[in-house]
PDB file of C-alpha atoms in Angstrom:
ATOM      1  CA  ALA A  15      -5.464   4.210  31.863  1.00  0.00           C
ATOM      2  CA  ASN A  16      -2.123   5.752  32.027  1.00  0.00           C
ATOM      3  CA  GLN A  17      -0.307   3.307  29.766  1.00  0.00           C
ATOM      4  CA  ALA A  18       3.162   4.125  28.475  1.00  0.00           C
ATOM      5  CA  TYR A  19       3.189   5.178  24.906  1.00  0.00           C
ATOM      6  CA  CYS A  20       5.457   7.046  22.238  1.00  0.00           C
ATOM      7  CA  GLU A  21       5.302  10.419  20.931  1.00  0.00           C
ATOM      8  CA  VAL A  22       5.682  10.019  17.012  1.00  0.00           C
ATOM      9  CA  SER A  23       6.782  12.736  14.577  1.00  0.00           C
ATOM     10  CA  GLY A  24       7.136  12.295  10.909  1.00  0.00           C
ATOM     11  CA  LEU A  25      10.197  13.516   9.030  1.00  0.00           C
ATOM     12  CA  ASP A  26      10.698  14.432   5.384  1.00  0.00           C
ATOM     13  CA  ALA A  27      13.295  11.828   4.354  1.00  0.00           C
ATOM     14  CA  GLY A  28      13.411  12.373   0.539  1.00  0.00           C
ATOM     15  CA  MET A  29      11.680  12.204  -2.683  1.00  0.00           C
ATOM     16  CA  ILE A  30      11.742   9.696  -5.654  1.00  0.00           C
ATOM     17  CA  HIS A  31      10.623  10.642  -9.117  1.00  0.00           C
ATOM     18  CA  MET A  32       9.680   7.338 -10.758  1.00  0.00           C
ATOM     19  CA  PHE A  33       7.402   5.242 -13.008  1.00  0.00           C
ATOM     20  CA  LEU A  34       4.125   4.598 -11.162  1.00  0.00           C
ATOM     21  CA  GLY A  35       3.574   1.384 -13.132  1.00  0.00           C
ATOM     22  CA  GLN A  36       6.403  -0.322 -10.829  1.00  0.00           C
ATOM     23  CA  LEU A  37       4.006   0.351  -8.036  1.00  0.00           C
ATOM     24  CA  VAL A  38       0.521  -0.277  -9.098  1.00  0.00           C
ATOM     25  CA  ASP A  39      -0.925  -2.167 -12.157  1.00  0.00           C
ATOM     26  CA  VAL A  40      -3.540   0.344 -13.216  1.00  0.00           C
ATOM     27  CA  ALA A  41      -1.060   2.914 -14.343  1.00  0.00           C
ATOM     28  CA  PRO A  42      -0.015   3.335 -17.835  1.00  0.00           C
ATOM     29  CA  ASP A  43       3.762   2.377 -18.396  1.00  0.00           C
ATOM     30  CA  ASP A  44       4.910   6.173 -18.997  1.00  0.00           C
ATOM     31  CA  GLU A  45       3.050   7.608 -16.097  1.00  0.00           C
ATOM     32  CA  MET A  46       5.435   9.233 -13.496  1.00  0.00           C
ATOM     33  CA  THR A  47       4.919   9.955  -9.866  1.00  0.00           C
ATOM     34  CA  ASP A  48       6.708  11.847  -7.112  1.00  0.00           C
ATOM     35  CA  LEU A  49       7.064   9.371  -4.212  1.00  0.00           C
ATOM     36  CA  PRO A  50       7.435  10.882  -0.808  1.00  0.00           C
ATOM     37  CA  VAL A  51       9.916   9.181   1.521  1.00  0.00           C
ATOM     38  CA  LEU A  52       9.294   9.322   5.306  1.00  0.00           C
ATOM     39  CA  ALA A  53      11.042   8.524   8.542  1.00  0.00           C
ATOM     40  CA  TYR A  54       9.923   8.927  12.027  1.00  0.00           C
ATOM     41  CA  VAL A  55      11.315   9.827  15.414  1.00  0.00           C
ATOM     42  CA  LEU A  56       9.653   8.148  18.465  1.00  0.00           C
ATOM     43  CA  ARG A  57      10.011   9.340  22.081  1.00  0.00           C
ATOM     44  CA  HIS A  58       9.102   6.705  24.826  1.00  0.00           C
ATOM     45  CA  SER A  59       6.935   8.571  27.364  1.00  0.00           C
ATOM     46  CA  THR A  60       8.375   6.631  30.312  1.00  0.00           C
ATOM     47  CA  SER A  61      12.182   6.680  29.772  1.00  0.00           C
ATOM     48  CA  GLY A  62      12.357   9.624  27.375  1.00  0.00           C
ATOM     49  CA  GLU A  63      14.617   7.624  25.118  1.00  0.00           C
ATOM     50  CA  TYR A  64      14.549   8.147  21.477  1.00  0.00           C
ATOM     51  CA  MET A  65      14.333   5.738  18.563  1.00  0.00           C
ATOM     52  CA  VAL A  66      14.234   6.786  14.793  1.00  0.00           C
ATOM     53  CA  PHE A  67      12.347   4.504  12.335  1.00  0.00           C
ATOM     54  CA  ASP A  68      13.814   4.517   8.758  1.00  0.00           C
ATOM     55  CA  LEU A  69      16.551   6.842   7.542  1.00  0.00           C
ATOM     56  CA  GLY A  70      15.225   7.696   4.060  1.00  0.00           C
ATOM     57  CA  ILE A  71      17.420   8.590   1.139  1.00  0.00           C
ATOM     58  CA  ARG A  72      20.920   9.678   2.071  1.00  0.00           C
ATOM     59  CA  PRO A  73      21.829  13.317   1.437  1.00  0.00           C
ATOM     60  CA  ASP A  74      24.446  12.168  -1.178  1.00  0.00           C
ATOM     61  CA  PRO A  75      22.789   9.558  -3.241  1.00  0.00           C
ATOM     62  CA  GLU A  76      25.533   9.585  -5.742  1.00  0.00           C
ATOM     63  CA  ASN A  77      27.496   7.618  -2.955  1.00  0.00           C
ATOM     64  CA  TYR A  78      25.214   4.558  -2.728  1.00  0.00           C
ATOM     65  CA  ALA A  79      26.828   1.195  -3.496  1.00  0.00           C
ATOM     66  CA  PRO A  80      27.796   1.077  -7.277  1.00  0.00           C
ATOM     67  CA  GLY A  81      25.621  -2.033  -7.954  1.00  0.00           C
ATOM     68  CA  ALA A  82      22.529  -0.395  -6.492  1.00  0.00           C
ATOM     69  CA  LEU A  83      23.213   2.992  -7.990  1.00  0.00           C
ATOM     70  CA  ALA A  84      23.503   1.336 -11.419  1.00  0.00           C
ATOM     71  CA  LEU A  85      20.021  -0.295 -11.181  1.00  0.00           C
ATOM     72  CA  ILE A  86      18.359   3.039  -9.802  1.00  0.00           C
ATOM     73  CA  GLN A  87      19.748   4.878 -12.846  1.00  0.00           C
ATOM     74  CA  LYS A  88      18.450   2.098 -15.101  1.00  0.00           C
ATOM     75  CA  MET A  89      15.126   2.338 -13.709  1.00  0.00           C
ATOM     76  CA  ARG A  90      15.246   6.098 -14.379  1.00  0.00           C
ATOM     77  CA  MET A  91      14.573   7.110 -10.902  1.00  0.00           C
ATOM     78  CA  GLU A  92      15.499  10.673  -9.854  1.00  0.00           C
ATOM     79  CA  LEU A  93      16.397  11.119  -6.205  1.00  0.00           C
ATOM     80  CA  GLN A  94      16.302  13.827  -3.489  1.00  0.00           C
ATOM     81  CA  GLY A  95      18.000  12.873  -0.319  1.00  0.00           C
ATOM     82  CA  ARG A  96      17.925  14.428   3.083  1.00  0.00           C
ATOM     83  CA  ASP A  97      20.294  14.642   6.124  1.00  0.00           C
ATOM     84  CA  ILE A  98      18.169  13.125   8.851  1.00  0.00           C
ATOM     85  CA  PRO A  99      20.514  13.719  11.710  1.00  0.00           C
ATOM     86  CA  ALA A 100      20.955  17.349  10.862  1.00  0.00           C
ATOM     87  CA  ALA A 101      17.269  17.809  10.663  1.00  0.00           C
ATOM     88  CA  LEU A 102      16.845  16.238  14.049  1.00  0.00           C
ATOM     89  CA  GLU A 103      19.441  18.563  15.536  1.00  0.00           C
ATOM     90  CA  ARG A 104      17.703  21.657  14.087  1.00  0.00           C
ATOM     91  CA  GLY A 105      14.792  20.280  16.070  1.00  0.00           C
ATOM     92  CA  GLY A 106      16.858  20.169  19.329  1.00  0.00           C
ATOM     93  CA  LEU A 107      17.628  16.255  19.226  1.00  0.00           C
ATOM     94  CA  PRO A 108      21.402  15.836  18.995  1.00  0.00           C
ATOM     95  CA  ARG A 109      22.366  12.598  17.098  1.00  0.00           C
ATOM     96  CA  ALA A 110      24.335  11.417  19.960  1.00  0.00           C
ATOM     97  CA  ASP A 111      21.186  11.165  22.037  1.00  0.00           C
ATOM     98  CA  VAL A 112      19.466   8.856  19.681  1.00  0.00           C
ATOM     99  CA  LYS A 113      20.029   5.219  21.303  1.00  0.00           C
ATOM    100  CA  ARG A 114      18.068   3.118  18.743  1.00  0.00           C
ATOM    101  CA  VAL A 115      17.670   3.322  15.042  1.00  0.00           C
ATOM    102  CA  CYS A 116      15.078   0.678  13.525  1.00  0.00           C
ATOM    103  CA  ILE A 117      15.271   0.395   9.755  1.00  0.00           C
ATOM    104  CA  SER A 118      12.221  -1.297   8.214  1.00  0.00           C
ATOM    105  CA  HIS A 119      14.094  -2.948   5.379  1.00  0.00           C
ATOM    106  CA  ILE A 120      17.423  -2.463   3.572  1.00  0.00           C
ATOM    107  CA  HIS A 121      16.356  -0.707   0.196  1.00  0.00           C
ATOM    108  CA  PHE A 122      18.163   2.408  -0.562  1.00  0.00           C
ATOM    109  CA  ASP A 123      15.169   4.734   0.312  1.00  0.00           C
ATOM    110  CA  HIS A 124      15.054   3.492   3.829  1.00  0.00           C
ATOM    111  CA  SER A 125      18.641   2.721   4.795  1.00  0.00           C
ATOM    112  CA  GLY A 126      20.055   6.188   4.675  1.00  0.00           C
ATOM    113  CA  VAL A 127      23.355   6.573   6.721  1.00  0.00           C
ATOM    114  CA  PRO A 128      23.180   4.323   9.972  1.00  0.00           C
ATOM    115  CA  ARG A 129      26.779   5.286  10.981  1.00  0.00           C
ATOM    116  CA  ALA A 130      25.736   8.976  11.255  1.00  0.00           C
ATOM    117  CA  PHE A 131      24.221   7.968  14.733  1.00  0.00           C
ATOM    118  CA  PRO A 132      27.260   7.166  16.662  1.00  0.00           C
ATOM    119  CA  ASN A 133      25.618   5.881  19.799  1.00  0.00           C
ATOM    120  CA  ALA A 134      22.810   4.128  18.335  1.00  0.00           C
ATOM    121  CA  GLU A 135      22.066   0.358  18.305  1.00  0.00           C
ATOM    122  CA  ILE A 136      20.910  -0.496  14.859  1.00  0.00           C
ATOM    123  CA  LEU A 137      17.844  -2.802  14.489  1.00  0.00           C
ATOM    124  CA  LEU A 138      17.281  -4.939  11.481  1.00  0.00           C
ATOM    125  CA  GLY A 139      15.054  -7.953  10.700  1.00  0.00           C
ATOM    126  CA  MET A 140      16.952 -11.195  10.713  1.00  0.00           C
ATOM    127  CA  GLY A 141      16.114 -11.825   7.004  1.00  0.00           C
ATOM    128  CA  SER A 142      18.380  -8.961   6.078  1.00  0.00           C
ATOM    129  CA  ARG A 143      21.470 -10.483   7.600  1.00  0.00           C
ATOM    130  CA  LYS A 144      22.237 -13.086   5.013  1.00  0.00           C
ATOM    131  CA  ILE A 145      21.699 -10.642   2.220  1.00  0.00           C
ATOM    132  CA  ILE A 146      24.228  -8.145   3.748  1.00  0.00           C
ATOM    133  CA  GLU A 147      26.725 -10.867   4.306  1.00  0.00           C
ATOM    134  CA  GLU A 148      26.530 -12.487   1.004  1.00  0.00           C
ATOM    135  CA  ARG A 149      25.557  -9.521  -1.443  1.00  0.00           C
ATOM    136  CA  GLY A 150      27.305  -6.527   0.181  1.00  0.00           C
ATOM    137  CA  PRO A 151      28.903  -4.185   0.019  1.00  0.00           C
ATOM    138  CA  ASP A 152      28.150  -3.710  -3.624  1.00  0.00           C
ATOM    139  CA  PHE A 153      24.554  -5.257  -3.811  1.00  0.00           C
ATOM    140  CA  GLU A 154      24.768  -5.612  -7.617  1.00  0.00           C
ATOM    141  CA  GLY A 155      21.483  -5.742  -9.457  1.00  0.00           C
ATOM    142  CA  THR A 156      19.285  -4.724  -6.493  1.00  0.00           C
ATOM    143  CA  LEU A 157      17.561  -1.703  -4.853  1.00  0.00           C
ATOM    144  CA  ILE A 158      19.411  -2.793  -1.654  1.00  0.00           C
ATOM    145  CA  THR A 159      22.158  -0.974  -0.317  1.00  0.00           C
ATOM    146  CA  ILE A 160      23.262  -0.444   3.497  1.00  0.00           C
ATOM    147  CA  ASP A 161      26.367   0.408   5.357  1.00  0.00           C
ATOM    148  CA  THR A 162      25.414  -0.604   9.004  1.00  0.00           C
ATOM    149  CA  PRO A 163      27.963  -0.978  11.740  1.00  0.00           C
ATOM    150  CA  MET A 164      27.844  -4.774  12.277  1.00  0.00           C
ATOM    151  CA  GLU A 165      29.248  -4.426  15.801  1.00  0.00           C
ATOM    152  CA  ARG A 166      26.265  -2.484  16.963  1.00  0.00           C
ATOM    153  CA  THR A 167      23.610  -3.949  14.802  1.00  0.00           C
ATOM    154  CA  THR A 168      20.946  -6.246  16.380  1.00  0.00           C
ATOM    155  CA  PHE A 169      19.102  -8.666  13.918  1.00  0.00           C
ATOM    156  CA  LEU A 170      15.792  -9.323  15.254  1.00  0.00           C
ATOM    157  CA  ASP A 171      14.677 -12.859  14.824  1.00  0.00           C
ATOM    158  CA  PRO A 172      10.830 -13.298  14.879  1.00  0.00           C
ATOM    159  CA  SER A 173      11.194 -17.108  15.241  1.00  0.00           C
ATOM    160  CA  THR A 174      12.501 -16.536  18.971  1.00  0.00           C
ATOM    161  CA  GLU A 175      10.958 -16.152  22.304  1.00  0.00           C
ATOM    162  CA  GLY A 176       8.925 -12.870  22.886  1.00  0.00           C
ATOM    163  CA  TRP A 177       7.381 -12.611  19.384  1.00  0.00           C
ATOM    164  CA  GLU A 178       3.731 -13.113  19.832  1.00  0.00           C
ATOM    165  CA  PRO A 179       0.607 -12.585  17.820  1.00  0.00           C
ATOM    166  CA  LEU A 180      -1.016  -9.004  18.017  1.00  0.00           C
ATOM    167  CA  GLY A 181      -4.303  -8.372  16.393  1.00  0.00           C
ATOM    168  CA  PRO A 182      -4.127  -9.345  12.962  1.00  0.00           C
ATOM    169  CA  PHE A 183      -0.159  -9.777  13.003  1.00  0.00           C
ATOM    170  CA  SER A 184       1.206 -13.334  13.407  1.00  0.00           C
ATOM    171  CA  ARG A 185       4.429 -12.144  15.195  1.00  0.00           C
ATOM    172  CA  ALA A 186       5.135  -8.904  17.176  1.00  0.00           C
ATOM    173  CA  LEU A 187       7.746  -8.034  19.765  1.00  0.00           C
ATOM    174  CA  ASP A 188       6.623  -5.757  22.680  1.00  0.00           C
ATOM    175  CA  TYR A 189      10.101  -3.873  22.642  1.00  0.00           C
ATOM    176  CA  PHE A 190       9.989  -1.754  25.742  1.00  0.00           C
ATOM    177  CA  GLY A 191       7.860  -4.461  27.575  1.00  0.00           C
ATOM    178  CA  ASP A 192       5.075  -2.123  28.379  1.00  0.00           C
ATOM    179  CA  GLY A 193       2.726  -2.235  25.380  1.00  0.00           C
ATOM    180  CA  SER A 194       4.081   1.097  23.940  1.00  0.00           C
ATOM    181  CA  LEU A 195       5.857   0.042  20.988  1.00  0.00           C
ATOM    182  CA  TYR A 196       5.688  -3.256  18.960  1.00  0.00           C
ATOM    183  CA  ILE A 197       8.031  -4.338  16.233  1.00  0.00           C
ATOM    184  CA  VAL A 198       5.973  -6.277  13.666  1.00  0.00           C
ATOM    185  CA  ASP A 199       7.341  -9.117  11.594  1.00  0.00           C
ATOM    186  CA  ALA A 200       6.253  -7.999   8.002  1.00  0.00           C
ATOM    187  CA  PRO A 201       7.444 -10.580   5.271  1.00  0.00           C
ATOM    188  CA  GLY A 202       6.677  -9.937   1.608  1.00  0.00           C
ATOM    189  CA  HIS A 203       8.421  -6.801   0.253  1.00  0.00           C
ATOM    190  CA  VAL A 204      11.960  -7.628   1.102  1.00  0.00           C
ATOM    191  CA  PRO A 205      13.480 -10.253   3.522  1.00  0.00           C
ATOM    192  CA  GLY A 206      13.709  -9.056   7.082  1.00  0.00           C
ATOM    193  CA  HIS A 207      10.997  -6.357   6.553  1.00  0.00           C
ATOM    194  CA  THR A 208       9.691  -5.068   9.869  1.00  0.00           C
ATOM    195  CA  ASN A 209       6.918  -2.545  10.630  1.00  0.00           C
ATOM    196  CA  ILE A 210       6.183  -0.691  13.991  1.00  0.00           C
ATOM    197  CA  MET A 211       2.721  -0.466  15.890  1.00  0.00           C
ATOM    198  CA  ALA A 212       3.260   2.532  18.294  1.00  0.00           C
ATOM    199  CA  ARG A 213       0.746   3.545  21.113  1.00  0.00           C
ATOM    200  CA  THR A 214       0.486   7.193  20.830  1.00  0.00           C
ATOM    201  CA  SER A 215      -1.540   8.209  23.773  1.00  0.00           C
ATOM    202  CA  ALA A 216      -2.088   6.938  27.378  1.00  0.00           C
ATOM    203  CA  ASP A 217      -5.755   6.046  26.555  1.00  0.00           C
ATOM    204  CA  GLY A 218      -5.162   3.980  23.437  1.00  0.00           C
ATOM    205  CA  GLY A 219      -4.389   6.000  20.255  1.00  0.00           C
ATOM    206  CA  TRP A 220      -2.065   4.183  17.681  1.00  0.00           C
ATOM    207  CA  ALA A 221      -0.023   4.635  14.711  1.00  0.00           C
ATOM    208  CA  TYR A 222       1.259   2.042  12.339  1.00  0.00           C
ATOM    209  CA  LEU A 223       4.573   2.706  10.435  1.00  0.00           C
ATOM    210  CA  ALA A 224       4.340   0.362   7.556  1.00  0.00           C
ATOM    211  CA  GLY A 225       7.600   1.169   5.658  1.00  0.00           C
ATOM    212  CA  ASP A 226       6.441  -0.028   2.144  1.00  0.00           C
ATOM    213  CA  SER A 227       4.113  -2.682   3.113  1.00  0.00           C
ATOM    214  CA  ALA A 228       1.820  -0.759   0.810  1.00  0.00           C
ATOM    215  CA  HIS A 229       3.023   1.926  -1.687  1.00  0.00           C
ATOM    216  CA  ASP A 230      -0.327   3.194  -2.774  1.00  0.00           C
ATOM    217  CA  TRP A 231      -3.603   3.678  -1.015  1.00  0.00           C
ATOM    218  CA  ARG A 232      -5.333   1.842  -3.916  1.00  0.00           C
ATOM    219  CA  LEU A 233      -3.461  -1.409  -2.860  1.00  0.00           C
ATOM    220  CA  LEU A 234      -5.545  -1.191   0.325  1.00  0.00           C
ATOM    221  CA  THR A 235      -8.883  -0.443  -1.023  1.00  0.00           C
ATOM    222  CA  GLY A 236      -8.610  -3.210  -3.807  1.00  0.00           C
ATOM    223  CA  GLU A 237      -8.664  -0.591  -6.617  1.00  0.00           C
ATOM    224  CA  ALA A 238      -5.245  -1.762  -7.775  1.00  0.00           C
ATOM    225  CA  GLY A 239      -2.788  -4.599  -7.531  1.00  0.00           C
ATOM    226  CA  ILE A 240       0.984  -4.659  -7.169  1.00  0.00           C
ATOM    227  CA  GLY A 241       2.501  -3.233 -10.341  1.00  0.00           C
ATOM    228  CA  PHE A 242       4.952  -4.807 -12.989  1.00  0.00           C
ATOM    229  CA  HIS A 243       6.112  -2.151 -15.394  1.00  0.00           C
ATOM    230  CA  GLY A 244       6.515  -3.214 -18.999  1.00  0.00           C
ATOM    231  CA  VAL A 245      10.222  -2.303 -19.017  1.00  0.00           C
ATOM    232  CA  PHE A 246      11.393  -2.104 -15.460  1.00  0.00           C
ATOM    233  CA  GLY A 247       9.554  -4.845 -13.903  1.00  0.00           C
ATOM    234  CA  CYS A 248       8.322  -5.124 -10.278  1.00  0.00           C
ATOM    235  CA  ILE A 249      10.144  -3.530  -7.298  1.00  0.00           C
ATOM    236  CA  HIS A 250       8.960  -6.433  -5.024  1.00  0.00           C
TER     237      HIS A 250
END
């Protein structure tokens, strides 16, 4: 009883119009879908501190890294971006008050604009560091693009002390040390991929923020497998 928890709010973080066959293998090659992009703001019940999980599509997608932008255009994706800091401020949360931004992975539709949060520590999975250092800033031929302030970016290493099994998950970090929020190591989609398991009530409600661990409900029910589009391939 009376455990610490996180208030979790979903944010509209953009939209992608794209070929569904890149996501699931049951879709015809010419079937299109509108893919909603989500971000989340979490408020820790004990400290009152805020964390933002994922930043969606930046409001000016034409300014993505040229290499990533070229692939987005080749795959005929149409993007709608969002200004996440402005949306938070309309809701009464100044961007300067956000102390942590956790980005699930460094694909363009999750990385947003980390520098727009001037006082935030940026949290990324350790697997993304090598990609950023070796492939950035252009990230040619990938859907990866991120401009993170390295001086205040922390790369979380699931092989270090503090990462322990949690239910079905091999490695999870009790981030606040009170069981309210776990950062989960989620390899498979992109190196360094992380998810969040957040307690949402003092008596045991939970939310799982999966950040592209499954793009379609049918992947969870077994009605579909991961897609490989005949022209554009697989986004995994």
